[in-house]
Amino acid sequence: MKICVIGTGYVGLVAGAAFADFGNNVTCVDINEEKVDMLNRGEIPIYEPGLDRIVERNAAKGRLLFSTDILGSVKDRQVVFLAVGTPQGDDGNANLAYLKDAALSVAQGINQLTIVVNKSTVPVGTAEVIQEIFNKNSKEEAIVISNPEFLKEGDAINDFMKPERVIIGTTSERARHIMGELYAPFVRSRNRIIFMDAKSAELTKYASNSFLATRISFMNEIARLCDVVGADVESVRKGMGSDSRIGPKFLYPGIGYGGSCFPKDISAILYLSHKLDTPLHVVESTHAVNDRQKVYLVEKLLSRTKDVKGLTVGILGLAFKPNTDDVREAPAHKIIEKLLSLGAVVRAYDPIAMDNFALEHPQKEGSLTYCKNLYETVTGCDATFLCTEWHELQRPDFAKIHDLMRGNLLFDGRNVWSQSEVAEAGFIMECVGRPTIEAK
Ligand code: NAD
Ligand code: UGA
């Protein structure tokens, strides 16, 4: 099929590359010239494991093109995907300005009947709004449908190539048929395409993200209770997750969820619920619990030291989760802001996301220093926090860390450091919902 994808971010670029990989002719369009220039030079503007190889092989075969020219690129296409950002607006709702701009350009460019697929995460009713833009501005017929995306950053290729389900929101038989054909190679082993109306598809996306976030906040509260009663949340998690009705995934407590999606999508569904006077009490609590959880490690440090003024704290991991350079809403932002406001000196490191993080929090002589690796970070620190469980941060040489640090306090925000190794090396360690380790 001939496809155009508008927006070459985490979703658009992965989707475009994956469709091209199955033999479709794809043009990916972005208004950001720098991104398109990079892609045309064979460089990938985001860090997403495995994406470079797929882009490279499909670009080499001429099946994957990159352009800034929307009007030219949407001509003669059966399907045009809209995959632009829908960031949180000042009122808490999703900001649809980019989507509407993109839709208007597509409407002016199409020259045949086109299925316009909204892949961005959008409030219920947006497909109708976008359809209206086409009805008013296009000479050709467009069928606007909803196809929300469920990929996770860091695992995006696998999630997109082998989706657990594909949601297609439209009542148009023609659109259902074309989308069924397009996704058929992705769902060969099991028919996981679920057809529904557009509003239900749009709400499925928000409901799924809210539910996943709720599991995390629930476990974060259980972890706090474990801390008080002296239980180990790792055991509780395994015990709960072995019930097939609960399942083991997304039960990991930590320092709160971040990223470009859970926080903004929860804000958007709450905006809708307030507007329609239909409260979502559980989701409200999910958000509040998460906000508090992000500074749990700082609270733990304060309960040990009372005053952190003048202390040096090492922060390991700045991305909102491993395998991504994305730092949007990462817990590390709040942690570092809090520590700096209390007068601590911070040394920070991330294997991939440091440059992105520094855009918001630039290095500052005497208060915030970015370091080259884990060991440089911990040098001279009184306490060290693990904020992102990158592989390279999970099994460090704790004896060496002990030699380099000034103090002996560790805070593992992801419950991944070996308790026995940490104790052996002479540290005191606090986790999230696990008994404190006292130095041997
Ligand atoms: P992103 O910010 O990484 O990329 C969006 C891209 O759209 C940018 O490159 C931007 O320049 C481009 N753009 C904006 N306006 C444009 C226009 N008029 N024409 C052409 N290009 C334009 O965003 P993302 O993370 O890929 O997310 C896109 C959407 O998908 C959002 O609604 C998001 O909620 C949703 N989503 C994201 C993920 C994820 O893991 N990131 C997963 C599922 C769904
Ligand atoms: C999430 C969803 O998992 C995707 O299905 C969805 O498509 C995407 O949002 C979106 O709508 O954009 P993503 O934000 O990339 O994907 O990352 P997740 O792996 O879901 O992690 C989100 C946050 O939750 C991270 O900060 C992570 O550390 C945290 N988390 C995750 C936990 O604290 N505990 C867990 O058990 C799982």
Coordinates of C-alpha atoms and ligand atoms in Angstrom, one line a residue:
M1 CA 0.0 0.0 0.0
K2 CA 1.0 3.6 -0.4
I3 CA 1.1 5.2 3.0
C4 CA 2.0 8.6 4.5
V5 CA 2.8 9.1 8.2
I6 CA 2.6 12.7 9.5
G7 CA 4.9 13.2 12.5
T8 CA 8.2 11.3 12.9
G9 CA 8.4 11.0 16.7
Y10 CA 8.4 7.8 18.7
V11 CA 5.1 6.7 17.3
G12 CA 5.3 8.0 13.7
L13 CA 8.8 6.9 12.9
V14 CA 8.3 3.4 14.4
A15 CA 5.0 2.9 12.6
G16 CA 6.4 4.2 9.3
A17 CA 9.5 2.0 9.5
A18 CA 7.4 -1.0 10.4
F19 CA 4.9 -0.6 7.6
A20 CA 7.8 -0.1 5.1
D21 CA 9.4 -3.3 6.5
F22 CA 6.3 -5.3 5.3
G23 CA 6.7 -3.9 1.8
N24 CA 4.5 -0.9 1.9
N25 CA 5.7 2.4 0.3
V26 CA 5.9 4.9 3.1
T27 CA 6.7 8.6 3.3
C28 CA 7.2 10.0 6.7
V29 CA 6.6 13.8 7.0
D30 CA 7.6 16.2 9.8
I31 CA 7.5 20.0 10.1
N32 CA 10.8 19.8 11.9
E33 CA 13.4 20.3 9.1
E34 CA 16.3 19.3 11.3
K35 CA 14.7 15.9 12.0
V36 CA 13.9 15.3 8.4
D37 CA 17.5 16.2 7.4
M38 CA 18.9 13.9 10.0
L39 CA 16.7 11.0 8.7
N40 CA 17.7 11.7 5.2
R41 CA 21.3 11.5 6.3
G42 CA 20.6 8.1 7.8
E43 CA 20.6 9.4 11.4
I44 CA 17.8 8.6 13.9
P45 CA 16.7 11.6 15.9
I46 CA 15.5 9.5 18.9
Y47 CA 17.0 6.7 20.9
E48 CA 14.9 3.6 20.3
P49 CA 16.7 0.2 20.3
G50 CA 16.5 -1.6 16.9
L51 CA 14.9 1.3 15.0
D52 CA 18.1 2.3 13.2
R53 CA 18.4 -1.0 11.4
I54 CA 14.8 -1.1 10.2
V55 CA 15.0 2.5 9.0
E56 CA 18.3 1.9 7.2
R57 CA 17.2 -1.2 5.4
N58 CA 13.9 0.2 4.2
A59 CA 15.4 3.6 3.2
A60 CA 18.0 1.7 1.2
K61 CA 15.3 -0.2 -0.6
G62 CA 13.5 3.1 -1.4
R63 CA 10.4 2.1 0.5
L64 CA 10.9 4.6 3.2
L65 CA 11.2 8.3 2.4
F66 CA 11.3 11.4 4.6
S67 CA 10.0 14.8 3.7
T68 CA 8.8 18.1 5.1
D69 CA 6.3 18.5 2.2
I70 CA 2.9 17.4 3.5
L71 CA 0.9 18.6 0.5
G72 CA 3.1 16.6 -2.0
S73 CA 3.5 13.6 0.2
V74 CA -0.2 12.8 0.8
K75 CA -1.0 12.6 -2.9
D76 CA -1.9 9.2 -4.3
R77 CA -2.0 7.6 -0.8
Q78 CA -4.6 5.1 0.3
V79 CA -3.9 5.7 4.0
V80 CA -2.5 8.7 5.8
F81 CA -1.6 8.4 9.5
L82 CA -1.7 11.3 11.9
A83 CA 1.0 10.7 14.6
V84 CA 1.8 14.2 15.8
G85 CA 2.2 15.2 19.5
T86 CA -0.9 15.9 21.6
P87 CA 0.8 17.4 24.7
Q88 CA -0.9 18.5 27.8
G89 CA -2.4 22.0 27.5
D90 CA -2.6 24.6 30.2
D91 CA -6.1 23.5 31.1
G92 CA -5.0 19.9 31.5
N93 CA -6.7 18.7 28.3
A94 CA -4.8 17.4 25.3
N95 CA -3.6 20.2 23.1
L96 CA -5.0 19.4 19.6
A97 CA -3.3 22.3 17.8
Y98 CA -0.7 20.2 16.1
L99 CA -3.2 17.6 15.1
K100 CA -5.6 20.1 13.6
D101 CA -2.8 21.8 11.7
A102 CA -1.6 18.5 10.3
A103 CA -5.2 17.5 9.4
L104 CA -5.8 20.8 7.6
S105 CA -2.6 20.4 5.5
V106 CA -3.5 16.8 4.7
A107 CA -7.1 17.9 3.7
Q108 CA -5.6 20.4 1.3
G109 CA -3.2 17.9 -0.3
I110 CA -5.2 14.6 -0.9
N111 CA -6.2 13.9 -4.4
Q112 CA -8.2 10.7 -4.0
L113 CA -10.4 8.9 -1.5
T114 CA -8.1 8.6 1.6
I115 CA -8.4 6.8 4.9
V116 CA -7.1 9.2 7.5
V117 CA -6.0 7.4 10.6
N118 CA -5.6 9.2 13.8
K119 CA -2.8 7.4 15.8
S120 CA -2.2 10.2 18.2
T121 CA -3.8 9.9 21.7
V122 CA -6.8 12.2 21.6
P123 CA -10.0 13.0 23.6
V124 CA -13.2 11.2 22.8
G125 CA -14.9 12.8 19.9
T126 CA -11.7 14.0 18.1
A127 CA -12.3 11.7 15.1
E128 CA -15.5 13.7 14.4
V129 CA -13.6 17.0 14.8
I130 CA -11.0 15.9 12.3
Q131 CA -13.6 14.6 9.9
E132 CA -15.2 18.0 10.0
I133 CA -11.9 19.6 9.0
F134 CA -11.7 17.3 6.0
N135 CA -15.4 17.8 5.1
K136 CA -14.8 21.6 5.0
N137 CA -11.4 21.8 3.4
S138 CA -10.9 18.8 1.1
K139 CA -12.0 18.4 -2.5
E140 CA -11.7 14.6 -2.1
E141 CA -13.5 12.3 0.3
A142 CA -11.7 11.3 3.5
I143 CA -12.7 8.7 6.0
V144 CA -11.3 9.7 9.4
I145 CA -10.8 6.7 11.8
S146 CA -9.2 6.1 15.1
N147 CA -6.3 3.6 15.6
P148 CA -4.7 4.4 19.0
E149 CA -1.2 3.2 19.6
F150 CA -0.1 1.1 22.5
L151 CA 3.7 0.8 22.0
K152 CA 6.1 1.4 24.9
E153 CA 9.2 3.5 24.4
G154 CA 12.4 1.3 24.6
D155 CA 10.4 -1.7 23.4
A156 CA 8.6 0.1 20.6
I157 CA 9.7 -2.2 17.7
N158 CA 8.6 -5.4 19.3
D159 CA 5.3 -3.8 20.6
F160 CA 4.5 -2.5 17.1
M161 CA 5.6 -5.6 15.1
K162 CA 3.8 -8.0 17.5
P163 CA 0.9 -6.1 19.0
E164 CA -1.2 -7.7 21.6
R165 CA -4.1 -6.1 19.9
V166 CA -4.8 -3.5 17.2
I167 CA -7.8 -1.3 17.9
I168 CA -9.6 0.1 14.8
G169 CA -12.3 2.6 15.5
T170 CA -14.6 3.2 12.6
T171 CA -18.0 2.0 11.4
S172 CA -16.9 2.3 7.7
E173 CA -16.7 -1.1 6.1
R174 CA -14.3 0.2 3.5
A175 CA -11.9 1.5 6.2
R176 CA -12.2 -1.6 8.2
H177 CA -11.3 -3.7 5.2
I178 CA -8.2 -1.6 4.2
M179 CA -7.0 -1.4 7.8
G180 CA -7.5 -5.2 8.2
E181 CA -5.3 -5.7 5.1
L182 CA -2.6 -3.3 6.3
Y183 CA -2.3 -4.9 9.7
A184 CA -2.7 -8.5 8.6
P185 CA 1.0 -9.3 8.6
F186 CA 1.4 -7.9 12.1
V187 CA -1.3 -10.2 13.6
R188 CA -0.8 -13.4 11.6
S189 CA -0.4 -15.8 14.5
R190 CA -3.7 -14.7 16.1
N191 CA -6.3 -12.3 14.9
R192 CA -5.9 -9.5 17.3
I193 CA -7.7 -6.8 15.4
I194 CA -10.6 -5.4 17.4
F195 CA -13.1 -3.3 15.5
M196 CA -15.3 -0.8 17.2
D197 CA -16.6 2.8 16.8
A198 CA -14.2 5.7 16.9
K199 CA -15.3 7.1 20.3
S200 CA -14.9 3.7 22.0
A201 CA -11.4 3.4 20.4
E202 CA -10.4 6.8 21.7
L203 CA -11.6 6.0 25.1
T204 CA -10.0 2.5 25.1
K205 CA -6.6 4.3 24.8
Y206 CA -7.2 6.6 27.8
A207 CA -8.8 3.8 29.9
S208 CA -5.8 1.5 29.2
N209 CA -3.2 4.0 30.2
S210 CA -5.2 5.1 33.3
F211 CA -5.6 1.4 34.4
L212 CA -1.9 0.7 33.9
A213 CA -1.0 3.8 35.9
T214 CA -3.5 2.8 38.6
R215 CA -1.8 -0.5 39.0
I216 CA 1.5 1.3 39.6
S217 CA 0.1 3.8 42.1
F218 CA -1.7 0.9 43.9
M219 CA 1.6 -1.0 44.2
N220 CA 3.4 2.2 45.3
E221 CA 0.9 2.6 48.2
I222 CA 1.3 -1.1 49.1
A223 CA 5.1 -0.6 49.1
R224 CA 4.7 2.3 51.5
L225 CA 2.6 0.0 53.8
C226 CA 5.3 -2.7 53.5
D227 CA 7.8 -0.1 54.7
V228 CA 5.7 0.6 57.8
V229 CA 4.8 -3.0 58.7
G230 CA 8.2 -4.5 57.7
A231 CA 7.0 -6.7 54.9
D232 CA 8.9 -7.1 51.6
V233 CA 7.0 -5.8 48.6
E234 CA 9.0 -8.0 46.3
S235 CA 7.4 -11.0 47.9
V236 CA 4.0 -9.4 48.0
R237 CA 4.3 -8.5 44.3
K238 CA 5.2 -12.1 43.3
G239 CA 2.4 -13.5 45.5
M240 CA -0.1 -11.2 43.9
G241 CA 1.1 -11.5 40.3
S242 CA 0.9 -15.3 40.4
D243 CA -2.9 -15.0 40.4
S244 CA -3.8 -15.2 36.7
R245 CA -6.6 -12.7 37.3
I246 CA -4.0 -10.2 38.4
G247 CA -1.0 -11.2 36.3
P248 CA 2.7 -10.3 36.9
K249 CA 3.1 -7.2 34.7
F250 CA 3.0 -3.6 35.8
L251 CA 3.2 -4.4 39.5
Y252 CA 6.6 -2.9 40.1
P253 CA 6.7 -0.2 42.8
G254 CA 9.2 2.5 42.4
I255 CA 9.5 6.3 42.4
G256 CA 6.4 6.9 40.4
Y257 CA 5.5 6.7 36.7
G258 CA 6.8 9.4 34.3
G259 CA 7.0 9.7 30.5
S260 CA 5.2 11.6 27.9
C261 CA 2.0 9.6 28.2
F262 CA 0.7 8.4 31.5
P263 CA 0.8 11.9 33.2
K264 CA -0.7 13.8 30.2
D265 CA -3.3 11.1 29.4
I266 CA -4.5 11.0 33.0
S267 CA -4.7 14.7 33.0
A268 CA -6.8 14.6 29.8
I269 CA -9.2 11.9 31.0
L270 CA -9.7 13.9 34.3
Y271 CA -10.3 17.0 32.3
L272 CA -13.1 15.2 30.4
S273 CA -14.6 13.7 33.6
H274 CA -14.7 17.1 35.2
K275 CA -16.2 18.8 32.1
L276 CA -18.9 16.1 31.9
D277 CA -19.4 16.1 35.7
T278 CA -18.7 12.4 35.8
P279 CA -16.0 11.9 38.4
L280 CA -13.2 9.3 38.1
H281 CA -12.2 9.1 41.7
V282 CA -9.8 6.2 41.2
V283 CA -7.9 8.0 38.5
E284 CA -7.8 11.2 40.6
S285 CA -6.1 9.2 43.4
T286 CA -3.8 7.5 40.9
H287 CA -2.5 10.9 40.0
A288 CA -2.2 12.2 43.5
V289 CA -0.3 9.1 44.7
N290 CA 2.1 9.3 41.8
D291 CA 2.9 13.0 42.6
R292 CA 3.8 12.1 46.1
Q293 CA 5.8 9.0 45.2
K294 CA 8.2 10.9 43.1
V295 CA 9.9 12.4 46.1
Y296 CA 9.7 9.3 48.3
L297 CA 13.4 8.8 48.3
V298 CA 14.0 12.4 49.3
E299 CA 11.6 11.9 52.2
K300 CA 13.6 8.8 53.2
L301 CA 16.8 10.7 53.1
L302 CA 15.3 13.5 55.2
S303 CA 14.1 11.0 57.8
R304 CA 17.8 9.9 58.2
T305 CA 19.7 13.2 58.0
K306 CA 17.0 15.8 59.0
D307 CA 19.0 18.4 57.0
V308 CA 20.5 17.9 53.5
K309 CA 22.0 21.3 53.2
G310 CA 25.6 20.9 52.0
L311 CA 25.2 17.2 51.4
T312 CA 26.3 15.8 48.0
V313 CA 23.8 13.4 46.5
G314 CA 24.5 11.2 43.4
I315 CA 21.6 10.6 41.0
L316 CA 21.9 7.5 38.8
G317 CA 19.4 7.5 35.9
L318 CA 17.6 10.5 34.5
A319 CA 15.3 9.0 31.8
F320 CA 11.8 8.2 32.9
K321 CA 12.6 4.5 32.4
P322 CA 15.5 2.5 30.8
N323 CA 16.2 2.2 27.1
T324 CA 15.0 5.6 26.2
D325 CA 16.4 9.1 25.9
D326 CA 13.0 10.5 26.9
V327 CA 13.1 12.6 30.1
R328 CA 9.5 14.0 30.0
E329 CA 8.0 13.9 33.5
A330 CA 10.9 11.7 34.7
P331 CA 10.9 11.4 38.5
A332 CA 14.5 12.6 38.4
H333 CA 13.3 16.1 37.6
K334 CA 11.3 16.4 40.9
I335 CA 14.0 14.7 42.9
I336 CA 16.7 17.0 41.7
E337 CA 14.6 20.1 42.1
K338 CA 13.7 19.1 45.6
L339 CA 17.3 18.3 46.6
L340 CA 18.6 21.6 45.1
S341 CA 15.9 23.6 46.8
L342 CA 17.0 22.1 50.1
G343 CA 20.6 23.1 49.5
A344 CA 22.1 19.8 48.5
V345 CA 24.7 19.5 45.8
V346 CA 23.8 17.1 43.1
R347 CA 25.9 14.9 40.8
A348 CA 24.0 13.1 38.0
Y349 CA 24.5 10.6 35.3
D350 CA 22.4 8.8 32.7
P351 CA 23.8 6.5 29.9
I352 CA 21.7 8.1 27.1
A353 CA 19.3 10.8 28.4
M354 CA 21.7 13.2 30.0
D355 CA 21.8 15.8 27.1
N356 CA 18.0 15.9 27.0
F357 CA 17.8 16.3 30.8
A358 CA 20.4 19.1 30.8
L359 CA 18.2 21.1 28.4
E360 CA 15.8 21.6 31.3
H361 CA 18.3 21.5 34.1
P362 CA 21.6 22.9 32.9
Q363 CA 24.8 22.1 34.7
K364 CA 25.4 24.7 37.4
E365 CA 28.8 25.3 39.0
G366 CA 28.7 24.2 42.6
S367 CA 25.2 22.7 42.6
L368 CA 24.5 20.4 39.7
T369 CA 27.2 18.5 37.8
Y370 CA 26.7 15.9 35.1
C371 CA 29.2 13.1 35.2
K372 CA 30.7 10.7 32.6
N373 CA 29.8 7.4 34.4
L374 CA 28.4 5.9 37.5
Y375 CA 31.7 5.9 39.4
E376 CA 32.5 9.5 38.7
T377 CA 29.0 10.4 39.8
V378 CA 29.3 8.8 43.3
T379 CA 32.7 10.2 44.0
G380 CA 32.5 12.3 47.2
C381 CA 28.7 11.7 47.6
D382 CA 27.1 11.4 51.0
A383 CA 24.1 9.5 49.5
T384 CA 23.3 8.0 46.1
F385 CA 19.9 7.5 44.6
L386 CA 19.1 4.9 41.8
C387 CA 16.3 6.5 39.8
T388 CA 16.3 4.5 36.5
E389 CA 17.1 0.8 36.3
W390 CA 19.4 0.9 33.2
H391 CA 21.1 -2.5 32.9
E392 CA 24.6 -0.9 33.4
L393 CA 23.4 0.6 36.7
Q394 CA 22.0 -2.6 38.1
R395 CA 25.1 -4.6 39.1
P396 CA 27.9 -2.1 39.9
D397 CA 31.0 -2.8 41.9
F398 CA 29.6 -1.8 45.4
A399 CA 33.0 -2.1 47.1
K400 CA 34.4 0.5 44.6
I401 CA 31.4 2.7 45.1
H402 CA 32.0 2.5 48.9
D403 CA 35.6 3.6 48.4
L404 CA 34.6 6.5 46.2
M405 CA 31.7 7.8 48.3
R406 CA 32.1 10.0 51.4
G407 CA 29.0 8.6 53.1
N408 CA 27.4 5.2 53.1
L409 CA 23.7 5.8 52.2
L410 CA 22.1 4.2 49.2
F411 CA 18.5 4.7 48.1
D412 CA 17.3 2.2 45.5
G413 CA 14.2 3.6 43.9
R414 CA 13.7 0.6 41.6
N415 CA 14.4 -2.3 44.0
V416 CA 17.1 -3.8 41.8
W417 CA 20.3 -3.6 43.7
S418 CA 21.5 -6.8 45.3
Q419 CA 20.8 -6.5 49.0
S420 CA 23.6 -8.9 50.0
E421 CA 26.2 -7.2 47.9
V422 CA 25.2 -3.8 49.3
A423 CA 25.4 -5.0 52.8
E424 CA 28.7 -6.8 52.2
A425 CA 30.2 -3.5 50.9
G426 CA 29.2 -1.7 54.1
F427 CA 26.3 0.4 53.0
I428 CA 23.0 1.3 54.6
M429 CA 20.3 1.0 51.9
E430 CA 16.7 2.0 51.7
C431 CA 14.4 0.7 48.9
V432 CA 10.7 1.1 48.1
G433 CA 8.7 -1.3 50.2
R434 CA 11.7 -3.5 51.3
P435 CA 13.4 -3.8 54.6
T436 CA 16.3 -1.4 55.1
I437 CA 19.7 -3.0 54.7
E438 CA 22.1 -2.2 57.5
A439 CA 25.9 -2.4 56.9
K440 CA 27.5 -5.6 58.0
Ligands
NAD1 P1 6.8 13.2 19.5 O1 6.7 14.5 20.1 O2 8.0 12.3 19.7 O3 6.7 13.4 17.9 C1 5.7 14.2 17.3 C2 6.2 14.7 16.0 O4 5.2 15.4 15.2 C3 7.4 15.7 16.1 O5 8.5 15.3 15.4 C4 6.8 17.0 15.5 O6 7.7 17.8 14.9 C5 5.8 16.4 14.5 N1 4.7 17.4 14.1 C6 4.0 18.3 14.9 N2 3.1 19.0 14.1 C7 3.3 18.5 12.9 C8 2.7 18.8 11.6 N3 1.7 19.7 11.6 N4 3.1 18.2 10.5 C9 4.1 17.3 10.6 N5 4.7 16.9 11.7 C10 4.3 17.5 12.9 O7 5.4 12.4 19.8 P2 5.2 10.9 20.1 O8 5.8 10.4 21.3 O9 5.6 10.1 18.8 O10 3.6 10.9 20.3 C11 2.7 11.1 19.2 C12 1.3 10.8 19.7 O11 1.3 9.4 20.0 C13 0.9 11.5 21.0 O12 -0.5 11.7 20.9 C14 1.2 10.4 22.1 O13 0.3 10.6 23.2 C15 0.8 9.1 21.3 N6 1.6 8.0 21.8 C16 2.9 8.0 22.2 C17 3.5 6.9 22.6 C18 5.0 6.9 23.0 O14 5.5 5.9 23.6 N7 5.7 8.0 22.8 C19 2.9 5.7 22.6 C20 1.5 5.6 22.3 C21 0.9 6.8 21.8
UGA2 C1 3.1 3.6 28.2 C2 2.2 2.4 28.0 O1 2.9 1.2 28.6 C3 2.0 2.1 26.5 O2 1.2 1.0 26.3 C4 1.4 3.3 25.9 O3 1.3 3.1 24.5 C5 2.3 4.5 26.1 O4 2.4 4.7 27.6 C6 1.7 5.8 25.6 O5 0.5 5.9 25.6 O6 2.5 6.6 25.2 P1 5.7 4.2 28.2 O7 5.2 5.5 28.8 O8 6.6 4.3 27.0 O9 4.4 3.4 27.7 O10 6.4 3.4 29.3 P2 6.0 2.3 30.4 O11 6.8 1.1 30.2 O12 4.5 2.1 30.4 O13 6.4 3.0 31.7 C7 5.8 4.2 32.2 C8 6.3 4.6 33.5 O14 5.8 3.7 34.5 C9 7.8 4.6 33.7 O15 8.2 5.7 34.5 C10 8.1 3.3 34.5 O16 9.2 3.4 35.3 C11 6.8 3.2 35.3 N1 6.5 1.8 35.7 C12 6.1 0.9 34.8 C13 6.5 1.5 37.1 O17 6.8 2.3 37.9 N2 6.2 0.2 37.4 C14 5.8 -0.7 36.5 O18 5.5 -1.9 37.0 C15 5.8 -0.4 35.2

